[in-house]
Short mmCIF file of N, CA and C in Angstrom, two decimals:
data_model
loop_
_atom_site.label_atom_id
_atom_site.label_comp_id
_atom_site.label_asym_id
_atom_site.label_seq_id
_atom_site.Cartn_x
_atom_site.Cartn_y
_atom_site.Cartn_z
N MET A 1 13.59 28.33 42.59
CA MET A 1 14.28 29.39 41.88
C MET A 1 15.78 29.14 41.88
N ILE A 2 16.32 28.75 43.03
CA ILE A 2 17.76 28.49 43.11
C ILE A 2 18.14 27.36 42.18
N MET A 3 17.29 26.31 42.09
CA MET A 3 17.59 25.19 41.20
C MET A 3 17.69 25.67 39.76
N ALA A 4 16.80 26.59 39.35
CA ALA A 4 16.82 27.10 37.98
C ALA A 4 18.11 27.87 37.70
N LEU A 5 18.61 28.58 38.70
CA LEU A 5 19.83 29.35 38.51
C LEU A 5 21.02 28.45 38.20
N PHE A 6 21.03 27.28 38.77
CA PHE A 6 22.15 26.37 38.58
C PHE A 6 21.88 25.31 37.53
N GLY A 7 20.77 25.46 36.77
CA GLY A 7 20.51 24.56 35.67
C GLY A 7 19.96 23.20 36.08
N ARG A 8 19.56 23.03 37.30
CA ARG A 8 19.02 21.74 37.73
C ARG A 8 17.54 21.68 37.42
N HIS A 9 17.09 20.52 37.05
CA HIS A 9 15.68 20.31 36.74
C HIS A 9 15.02 19.52 37.85
N ARG A 10 13.72 19.71 37.97
CA ARG A 10 12.98 18.89 38.92
C ARG A 10 13.08 17.44 38.49
N ARG A 11 13.26 16.57 39.42
CA ARG A 11 13.37 15.14 39.14
C ARG A 11 11.99 14.56 38.84
N LEU A 12 11.91 13.75 37.81
CA LEU A 12 10.66 13.10 37.41
C LEU A 12 10.33 12.00 38.40
N PRO A 13 9.17 12.09 39.08
CA PRO A 13 8.78 11.01 40.01
C PRO A 13 8.63 9.68 39.28
N GLY A 14 9.01 8.62 39.93
CA GLY A 14 8.97 7.28 39.34
C GLY A 14 7.60 6.90 38.80
N ARG A 15 6.54 7.36 39.43
CA ARG A 15 5.19 6.99 38.97
C ARG A 15 4.88 7.55 37.58
N TYR A 16 5.61 8.57 37.15
CA TYR A 16 5.40 9.17 35.84
C TYR A 16 6.40 8.68 34.79
N ARG A 17 7.41 7.94 35.21
CA ARG A 17 8.50 7.57 34.31
C ARG A 17 8.05 6.47 33.33
N PRO A 18 8.04 6.81 32.03
CA PRO A 18 7.69 5.79 31.03
C PRO A 18 8.86 4.83 30.84
N GLU A 19 8.63 3.74 30.12
CA GLU A 19 9.71 2.80 29.81
C GLU A 19 10.55 3.39 28.69
N LEU A 20 11.69 3.91 29.05
CA LEU A 20 12.55 4.59 28.10
C LEU A 20 13.46 3.60 27.38
N GLU A 21 13.84 3.96 26.15
CA GLU A 21 14.83 3.17 25.43
C GLU A 21 16.18 3.36 26.11
N ARG A 22 17.13 2.51 25.79
CA ARG A 22 18.43 2.52 26.45
C ARG A 22 19.13 3.88 26.38
N ASP A 23 19.06 4.55 25.23
CA ASP A 23 19.75 5.83 25.08
C ASP A 23 18.79 7.03 25.17
N GLU A 24 17.63 6.81 25.72
CA GLU A 24 16.64 7.89 25.85
C GLU A 24 16.78 8.53 27.23
N ARG A 25 16.68 9.87 27.25
CA ARG A 25 16.80 10.56 28.54
C ARG A 25 15.73 11.64 28.67
N VAL A 26 15.29 11.86 29.89
CA VAL A 26 14.26 12.86 30.19
C VAL A 26 14.88 14.25 30.12
N LEU A 27 14.18 15.17 29.42
CA LEU A 27 14.64 16.55 29.28
C LEU A 27 13.79 17.52 30.10
N ALA A 28 12.48 17.27 30.12
CA ALA A 28 11.55 18.14 30.85
C ALA A 28 10.25 17.37 31.05
N TRP A 29 9.48 17.80 32.02
CA TRP A 29 8.18 17.17 32.27
C TRP A 29 7.27 18.14 32.99
N ALA A 30 5.98 17.83 32.93
CA ALA A 30 4.99 18.63 33.66
C ALA A 30 3.78 17.75 33.95
N GLU A 31 3.22 17.97 35.13
CA GLU A 31 2.02 17.21 35.51
C GLU A 31 0.82 17.67 34.70
N VAL A 32 0.01 16.69 34.35
CA VAL A 32 -1.27 16.93 33.67
C VAL A 32 -2.32 16.33 34.60
N GLY A 33 -3.02 17.17 35.32
CA GLY A 33 -3.97 16.65 36.30
C GLY A 33 -3.22 16.11 37.51
N ASP A 34 -3.89 15.23 38.25
CA ASP A 34 -3.31 14.72 39.49
C ASP A 34 -2.44 13.48 39.33
N ASN A 35 -2.72 12.66 38.32
CA ASN A 35 -2.05 11.37 38.25
C ASN A 35 -1.37 11.09 36.93
N ALA A 36 -0.96 12.13 36.22
CA ALA A 36 -0.32 11.91 34.92
C ALA A 36 0.66 13.04 34.63
N ALA A 37 1.53 12.79 33.65
CA ALA A 37 2.50 13.81 33.25
C ALA A 37 2.82 13.68 31.78
N LEU A 38 3.15 14.81 31.16
CA LEU A 38 3.76 14.84 29.84
C LEU A 38 5.26 14.81 30.07
N VAL A 39 5.96 13.97 29.34
CA VAL A 39 7.40 13.82 29.54
C VAL A 39 8.11 13.99 28.20
N ALA A 40 8.98 14.98 28.12
CA ALA A 40 9.77 15.21 26.92
C ALA A 40 11.12 14.53 27.09
N THR A 41 11.51 13.75 26.08
CA THR A 41 12.81 13.11 26.08
C THR A 41 13.55 13.51 24.79
N ASN A 42 14.76 13.06 24.65
CA ASN A 42 15.50 13.32 23.42
C ASN A 42 14.87 12.59 22.23
N ARG A 43 13.98 11.64 22.46
CA ARG A 43 13.33 10.88 21.39
C ARG A 43 11.94 11.37 21.03
N GLY A 44 11.25 12.02 21.96
CA GLY A 44 9.90 12.47 21.67
C GLY A 44 9.15 12.89 22.91
N LEU A 45 7.85 13.01 22.77
CA LEU A 45 6.97 13.46 23.84
C LEU A 45 6.09 12.30 24.27
N TRP A 46 6.25 11.89 25.54
CA TRP A 46 5.44 10.83 26.11
C TRP A 46 4.11 11.42 26.56
N LEU A 47 3.03 10.84 26.06
CA LEU A 47 1.68 11.30 26.38
C LEU A 47 1.12 10.48 27.54
N PRO A 48 0.31 11.11 28.38
CA PRO A 48 -0.25 10.42 29.54
C PRO A 48 -1.46 9.56 29.15
N LEU A 49 -1.18 8.49 28.42
CA LEU A 49 -2.21 7.54 28.00
C LEU A 49 -2.02 6.23 28.76
N THR A 50 -2.97 5.34 28.64
CA THR A 50 -2.83 4.02 29.24
C THR A 50 -2.85 2.99 28.12
N PRO A 51 -1.73 2.34 27.84
CA PRO A 51 -0.40 2.57 28.39
C PRO A 51 0.20 3.85 27.80
N PRO A 52 1.26 4.38 28.44
CA PRO A 52 1.89 5.60 27.93
C PRO A 52 2.36 5.40 26.48
N ALA A 53 2.27 6.44 25.69
CA ALA A 53 2.68 6.38 24.28
C ALA A 53 3.56 7.58 23.96
N ARG A 54 4.57 7.32 23.15
CA ARG A 54 5.48 8.39 22.78
C ARG A 54 5.26 8.79 21.33
N LEU A 55 5.15 10.10 21.11
CA LEU A 55 5.16 10.67 19.77
C LEU A 55 6.59 11.11 19.49
N GLY A 56 7.17 10.63 18.41
CA GLY A 56 8.49 11.12 18.02
C GLY A 56 8.38 12.58 17.63
N TRP A 57 9.45 13.33 17.79
CA TRP A 57 9.42 14.76 17.45
C TRP A 57 9.01 14.96 16.00
N HIS A 58 9.41 14.05 15.13
CA HIS A 58 9.07 14.14 13.71
C HIS A 58 7.59 13.86 13.44
N GLU A 59 6.89 13.30 14.41
CA GLU A 59 5.46 12.99 14.25
C GLU A 59 4.56 14.13 14.73
N ILE A 60 5.14 15.14 15.32
CA ILE A 60 4.36 16.28 15.81
C ILE A 60 4.39 17.37 14.75
N HIS A 61 3.23 17.66 14.19
CA HIS A 61 3.15 18.69 13.16
C HIS A 61 3.17 20.07 13.77
N LYS A 62 2.53 20.20 14.92
CA LYS A 62 2.42 21.53 15.51
C LYS A 62 2.24 21.39 17.02
N ALA A 63 2.87 22.29 17.77
CA ALA A 63 2.68 22.36 19.22
C ALA A 63 2.63 23.83 19.61
N THR A 64 1.59 24.22 20.31
CA THR A 64 1.45 25.62 20.71
C THR A 64 1.19 25.71 22.21
N TRP A 65 1.75 26.74 22.81
CA TRP A 65 1.61 26.98 24.24
C TRP A 65 0.83 28.26 24.44
N SER A 66 -0.30 28.18 25.15
CA SER A 66 -1.15 29.35 25.37
C SER A 66 -0.81 30.09 26.66
N GLY A 67 0.06 29.53 27.46
CA GLY A 67 0.35 30.07 28.78
C GLY A 67 -0.34 29.24 29.86
N GLU A 68 -1.31 28.43 29.43
CA GLU A 68 -2.02 27.54 30.35
C GLU A 68 -2.12 26.11 29.82
N LYS A 69 -2.18 25.99 28.48
CA LYS A 69 -2.37 24.68 27.86
C LYS A 69 -1.36 24.47 26.74
N LEU A 70 -0.88 23.24 26.66
CA LEU A 70 -0.04 22.84 25.54
C LEU A 70 -0.95 22.10 24.57
N GLU A 71 -1.03 22.60 23.34
CA GLU A 71 -1.86 21.95 22.32
C GLU A 71 -0.93 21.26 21.33
N VAL A 72 -1.16 19.96 21.12
CA VAL A 72 -0.30 19.15 20.27
C VAL A 72 -1.12 18.60 19.11
N THR A 73 -0.61 18.81 17.90
CA THR A 73 -1.23 18.24 16.70
C THR A 73 -0.23 17.26 16.10
N ALA A 74 -0.60 16.01 16.14
CA ALA A 74 0.26 14.96 15.58
C ALA A 74 -0.19 14.65 14.16
N ALA A 75 0.70 14.05 13.41
CA ALA A 75 0.38 13.61 12.05
C ALA A 75 0.36 12.09 12.02
N ARG A 76 -0.50 11.55 11.20
CA ARG A 76 -0.52 10.10 11.01
C ARG A 76 -0.20 9.81 9.56
N VAL A 77 0.37 8.64 9.31
CA VAL A 77 0.69 8.23 7.96
C VAL A 77 -0.61 7.78 7.28
N ALA A 78 -0.91 8.39 6.13
CA ALA A 78 -2.14 8.09 5.40
C ALA A 78 -1.86 7.36 4.09
N GLY A 79 -0.59 7.24 3.74
CA GLY A 79 -0.21 6.57 2.50
C GLY A 79 1.28 6.73 2.29
N GLU A 80 1.75 6.21 1.18
CA GLU A 80 3.18 6.34 0.91
C GLU A 80 3.45 6.34 -0.58
N GLY A 81 4.59 6.88 -0.90
CA GLY A 81 5.10 6.90 -2.25
C GLY A 81 6.55 6.46 -2.20
N PRO A 82 7.22 6.43 -3.33
CA PRO A 82 8.62 6.00 -3.31
C PRO A 82 9.51 7.00 -2.55
N GLY A 83 9.98 6.61 -1.39
CA GLY A 83 10.89 7.44 -0.60
C GLY A 83 10.23 8.49 0.24
N TYR A 84 8.91 8.46 0.39
CA TYR A 84 8.21 9.43 1.23
C TYR A 84 6.91 8.84 1.76
N GLU A 85 6.37 9.47 2.79
CA GLU A 85 5.07 9.08 3.32
C GLU A 85 4.12 10.26 3.21
N ILE A 86 2.86 9.95 2.96
CA ILE A 86 1.81 10.96 2.92
C ILE A 86 1.24 11.04 4.33
N VAL A 87 1.21 12.24 4.90
CA VAL A 87 0.71 12.41 6.26
C VAL A 87 -0.48 13.35 6.28
N GLU A 88 -1.29 13.19 7.32
CA GLU A 88 -2.40 14.09 7.56
C GLU A 88 -2.50 14.31 9.06
N ASP A 89 -3.04 15.45 9.42
CA ASP A 89 -3.13 15.81 10.84
C ASP A 89 -4.21 15.03 11.55
N LEU A 90 -3.90 14.62 12.76
CA LEU A 90 -4.89 14.08 13.68
C LEU A 90 -5.53 15.26 14.41
N PRO A 91 -6.66 15.06 15.07
CA PRO A 91 -7.22 16.16 15.86
C PRO A 91 -6.23 16.61 16.94
N SER A 92 -6.20 17.90 17.20
CA SER A 92 -5.33 18.44 18.25
C SER A 92 -5.80 17.97 19.61
N VAL A 93 -4.84 17.84 20.52
CA VAL A 93 -5.13 17.46 21.90
C VAL A 93 -4.54 18.52 22.81
N GLU A 94 -5.31 18.97 23.79
CA GLU A 94 -4.85 20.00 24.72
C GLU A 94 -4.52 19.37 26.07
N PHE A 95 -3.43 19.86 26.65
CA PHE A 95 -3.00 19.41 27.97
C PHE A 95 -2.84 20.63 28.86
N PRO A 96 -3.75 20.80 29.86
CA PRO A 96 -3.58 21.92 30.79
C PRO A 96 -2.40 21.64 31.72
N LEU A 97 -1.52 22.66 31.88
CA LEU A 97 -0.33 22.49 32.69
C LEU A 97 -0.28 23.61 33.73
N ALA A 98 -0.53 23.27 34.99
CA ALA A 98 -0.50 24.29 36.05
C ALA A 98 0.92 24.75 36.33
N GLN A 99 1.89 23.84 36.27
CA GLN A 99 3.30 24.17 36.48
C GLN A 99 4.09 23.62 35.29
N PRO A 100 4.14 24.36 34.19
CA PRO A 100 4.74 23.84 32.97
C PRO A 100 6.24 23.68 33.01
N GLY A 101 6.92 24.44 33.86
CA GLY A 101 8.38 24.37 33.90
C GLY A 101 8.96 24.62 32.52
N GLN A 102 9.93 23.83 32.14
CA GLN A 102 10.61 23.98 30.85
C GLN A 102 9.96 23.18 29.72
N LEU A 103 8.87 22.47 30.04
CA LEU A 103 8.27 21.58 29.03
C LEU A 103 7.85 22.31 27.75
N PRO A 104 7.06 23.39 27.79
CA PRO A 104 6.67 24.04 26.53
C PRO A 104 7.86 24.50 25.69
N ALA A 105 8.87 25.05 26.31
CA ALA A 105 10.05 25.52 25.58
C ALA A 105 10.80 24.33 24.97
N GLU A 106 10.91 23.25 25.70
CA GLU A 106 11.62 22.06 25.19
C GLU A 106 10.85 21.44 24.02
N VAL A 107 9.53 21.37 24.13
CA VAL A 107 8.71 20.82 23.04
C VAL A 107 8.89 21.68 21.79
N ARG A 108 8.78 22.98 21.96
CA ARG A 108 8.93 23.88 20.81
C ARG A 108 10.30 23.71 20.15
N ALA A 109 11.34 23.69 20.96
CA ALA A 109 12.70 23.56 20.42
C ALA A 109 12.89 22.24 19.68
N ARG A 110 12.40 21.16 20.26
CA ARG A 110 12.60 19.84 19.65
C ARG A 110 11.79 19.67 18.37
N VAL A 111 10.55 20.15 18.36
CA VAL A 111 9.73 20.05 17.15
C VAL A 111 10.37 20.90 16.06
N THR A 112 10.76 22.12 16.39
CA THR A 112 11.38 23.02 15.41
C THR A 112 12.66 22.41 14.86
N ARG A 113 13.48 21.84 15.73
CA ARG A 113 14.75 21.24 15.31
C ARG A 113 14.55 20.03 14.41
N SER A 114 13.40 19.37 14.53
CA SER A 114 13.16 18.18 13.72
C SER A 114 12.80 18.51 12.27
N VAL A 115 12.42 19.77 12.01
CA VAL A 115 11.98 20.15 10.67
C VAL A 115 13.18 20.56 9.83
N GLY A 116 13.30 19.90 8.69
CA GLY A 116 14.35 20.25 7.73
C GLY A 116 13.75 21.09 6.63
N PRO A 117 14.24 20.94 5.41
CA PRO A 117 13.68 21.71 4.30
C PRO A 117 12.17 21.45 4.15
N SER A 118 11.43 22.52 3.90
CA SER A 118 9.97 22.43 3.77
C SER A 118 9.54 23.41 2.69
N THR A 119 8.81 22.91 1.70
CA THR A 119 8.34 23.77 0.61
C THR A 119 6.91 23.40 0.25
N HIS A 120 6.13 24.41 -0.12
CA HIS A 120 4.76 24.20 -0.57
C HIS A 120 4.72 24.43 -2.07
N HIS A 121 4.03 23.53 -2.78
CA HIS A 121 3.97 23.60 -4.24
C HIS A 121 2.52 23.53 -4.70
N PRO A 122 2.13 24.40 -5.63
CA PRO A 122 0.79 24.27 -6.21
C PRO A 122 0.75 23.03 -7.11
N LEU A 123 -0.41 22.41 -7.17
CA LEU A 123 -0.59 21.25 -8.04
C LEU A 123 -1.39 21.68 -9.27
N PRO A 124 -1.19 21.01 -10.41
CA PRO A 124 -1.81 21.44 -11.67
C PRO A 124 -3.33 21.60 -11.62
N ASP A 125 -4.04 20.72 -10.93
CA ASP A 125 -5.50 20.78 -10.93
C ASP A 125 -6.06 21.47 -9.69
N GLY A 126 -5.24 22.24 -9.00
CA GLY A 126 -5.70 22.96 -7.82
C GLY A 126 -5.16 22.35 -6.54
N GLY A 127 -5.17 23.15 -5.52
CA GLY A 127 -4.62 22.71 -4.24
C GLY A 127 -3.12 22.69 -4.31
N GLY A 128 -2.52 22.08 -3.30
CA GLY A 128 -1.07 22.03 -3.26
C GLY A 128 -0.57 20.91 -2.39
N ALA A 129 0.73 20.80 -2.36
CA ALA A 129 1.39 19.76 -1.56
C ALA A 129 2.57 20.40 -0.84
N ARG A 130 2.69 20.11 0.44
CA ARG A 130 3.84 20.56 1.23
C ARG A 130 4.79 19.37 1.36
N VAL A 131 6.00 19.54 0.87
CA VAL A 131 7.04 18.52 0.96
C VAL A 131 7.95 18.92 2.12
N VAL A 132 8.09 18.01 3.08
CA VAL A 132 8.83 18.32 4.30
C VAL A 132 9.83 17.21 4.61
N ALA A 133 11.04 17.61 4.92
CA ALA A 133 12.04 16.68 5.43
C ALA A 133 12.08 16.83 6.94
N ARG A 134 12.09 15.71 7.64
CA ARG A 134 12.16 15.75 9.11
C ARG A 134 13.38 14.96 9.56
N ARG A 135 13.95 15.39 10.66
CA ARG A 135 15.06 14.68 11.28
C ARG A 135 14.47 13.80 12.38
N VAL A 136 14.87 12.54 12.38
CA VAL A 136 14.36 11.58 13.35
C VAL A 136 15.49 11.22 14.31
N PRO A 137 15.30 11.45 15.62
CA PRO A 137 16.35 11.10 16.58
C PRO A 137 16.73 9.62 16.46
N GLY A 138 18.04 9.37 16.43
CA GLY A 138 18.53 8.00 16.36
C GLY A 138 18.55 7.41 14.96
N ARG A 139 18.26 8.22 13.96
CA ARG A 139 18.22 7.71 12.59
C ARG A 139 19.00 8.67 11.69
N ASN A 140 19.84 8.11 10.82
CA ASN A 140 20.61 8.93 9.88
C ASN A 140 19.74 9.33 8.69
N GLY A 141 20.04 10.46 8.12
CA GLY A 141 19.32 10.92 6.95
C GLY A 141 18.03 11.61 7.30
N LEU A 142 17.32 12.03 6.27
CA LEU A 142 16.06 12.75 6.45
C LEU A 142 14.89 11.84 6.15
N TYR A 143 13.79 12.08 6.83
CA TYR A 143 12.53 11.36 6.65
C TYR A 143 11.62 12.31 5.87
N TRP A 144 11.18 11.90 4.70
CA TRP A 144 10.42 12.79 3.81
C TRP A 144 8.94 12.52 3.91
N THR A 145 8.16 13.61 4.02
CA THR A 145 6.71 13.51 4.07
C THR A 145 6.08 14.50 3.09
N VAL A 146 4.83 14.20 2.74
CA VAL A 146 4.03 15.10 1.92
C VAL A 146 2.70 15.28 2.63
N ARG A 147 2.29 16.53 2.77
CA ARG A 147 0.98 16.87 3.35
C ARG A 147 0.22 17.63 2.27
N TYR A 148 -0.90 17.05 1.82
CA TYR A 148 -1.70 17.69 0.77
C TYR A 148 -2.68 18.69 1.38
N ASP A 149 -2.98 19.73 0.61
CA ASP A 149 -4.03 20.66 0.99
C ASP A 149 -5.37 19.92 0.98
N ASP A 150 -6.33 20.43 1.72
CA ASP A 150 -7.68 19.86 1.71
C ASP A 150 -8.21 19.80 0.29
N GLY A 151 -8.86 18.71 -0.04
CA GLY A 151 -9.49 18.57 -1.35
C GLY A 151 -8.61 17.92 -2.41
N VAL A 152 -7.32 17.73 -2.13
CA VAL A 152 -6.44 17.08 -3.10
C VAL A 152 -6.60 15.57 -2.96
N ASP A 153 -6.76 14.87 -4.10
CA ASP A 153 -6.90 13.42 -4.10
C ASP A 153 -5.52 12.79 -4.26
N PRO A 154 -4.97 12.22 -3.19
CA PRO A 154 -3.62 11.65 -3.29
C PRO A 154 -3.55 10.40 -4.16
N ASP A 155 -4.71 9.82 -4.50
CA ASP A 155 -4.72 8.63 -5.35
C ASP A 155 -4.81 8.96 -6.83
N ASP A 156 -5.00 10.22 -7.17
CA ASP A 156 -5.05 10.66 -8.56
C ASP A 156 -3.66 10.41 -9.17
N PRO A 157 -3.58 9.66 -10.28
CA PRO A 157 -2.28 9.36 -10.89
C PRO A 157 -1.47 10.62 -11.25
N ALA A 158 -2.13 11.68 -11.68
CA ALA A 158 -1.40 12.92 -12.01
C ALA A 158 -0.81 13.54 -10.76
N VAL A 159 -1.55 13.52 -9.65
CA VAL A 159 -1.06 14.06 -8.38
C VAL A 159 0.14 13.25 -7.91
N ARG A 160 0.05 11.92 -8.01
CA ARG A 160 1.16 11.07 -7.57
C ARG A 160 2.41 11.33 -8.41
N GLU A 161 2.23 11.49 -9.70
CA GLU A 161 3.38 11.72 -10.58
C GLU A 161 4.07 13.04 -10.24
N VAL A 162 3.28 14.09 -10.09
CA VAL A 162 3.85 15.40 -9.75
C VAL A 162 4.52 15.34 -8.37
N THR A 163 3.86 14.65 -7.42
CA THR A 163 4.42 14.54 -6.07
C THR A 163 5.77 13.84 -6.09
N GLU A 164 5.88 12.77 -6.85
CA GLU A 164 7.15 12.05 -6.93
C GLU A 164 8.25 12.96 -7.47
N GLN A 165 7.91 13.78 -8.46
CA GLN A 165 8.89 14.72 -9.02
C GLN A 165 9.29 15.78 -7.97
N LEU A 166 8.29 16.29 -7.24
CA LEU A 166 8.57 17.31 -6.23
C LEU A 166 9.46 16.76 -5.12
N VAL A 167 9.18 15.54 -4.68
CA VAL A 167 10.00 14.94 -3.62
C VAL A 167 11.41 14.68 -4.14
N ALA A 168 11.53 14.18 -5.35
CA ALA A 168 12.86 13.92 -5.93
C ALA A 168 13.67 15.23 -6.03
N GLN A 169 13.02 16.31 -6.44
CA GLN A 169 13.70 17.61 -6.52
C GLN A 169 14.13 18.10 -5.13
N ALA A 170 13.24 17.93 -4.16
CA ALA A 170 13.56 18.37 -2.79
C ALA A 170 14.72 17.55 -2.23
N ARG A 171 14.69 16.24 -2.47
CA ARG A 171 15.78 15.38 -1.97
C ARG A 171 17.11 15.78 -2.61
N ALA A 172 17.09 16.02 -3.92
CA ALA A 172 18.31 16.41 -4.63
C ALA A 172 18.82 17.75 -4.09
N GLY A 173 17.92 18.69 -3.85
CA GLY A 173 18.31 19.99 -3.30
C GLY A 173 18.88 19.87 -1.91
N ALA A 174 18.32 18.97 -1.10
CA ALA A 174 18.83 18.78 0.26
C ALA A 174 20.21 18.15 0.25
N GLU A 175 20.46 17.24 -0.71
CA GLU A 175 21.78 16.61 -0.80
C GLU A 175 22.83 17.63 -1.23
N VAL A 176 22.47 18.52 -2.14
CA VAL A 176 23.39 19.55 -2.62
C VAL A 176 23.70 20.52 -1.48
N GLY A 177 22.69 20.84 -0.66
CA GLY A 177 22.86 21.78 0.43
C GLY A 177 23.61 21.23 1.62
N SER A 178 23.84 19.91 1.63
CA SER A 178 24.52 19.28 2.79
C SER A 178 25.97 19.60 2.85
#
């Protein structure tokens, strides 16, 4: 309790420390089970895999904290267009955290901070597309993604044409708003 009053964080034990990049620093962590930890850094969330793997904040579509478990939904690249990537959600993964500390709050803040302009647009033949700009730590500019509603065929030439227009409009709007 006294450490929290003075802003000090629990030190990450060496056995949990992933191989960090030169300018990467640990922000928060929490044990997952007996021999693993989730580690939040300024670059992303290190998952307790073998070998450890980091999800960049821009790669996390959703993270929710139930009070006992942190549920993380990552996105994977499923295709690309000019100046954007098409993403889709991977299955959610839950991490039970007995002593979460500041990890859930840090994850929420970092994921939220990574999201830039985001708009959902109906498509002419049904369904829709969400155009999202994300901020990537260590990279200038915005990273543009498109997430289609279920049932939309991203290979349909009409869908691709409309998507390119939507992304171009969103990019132009983001530049004007800068």
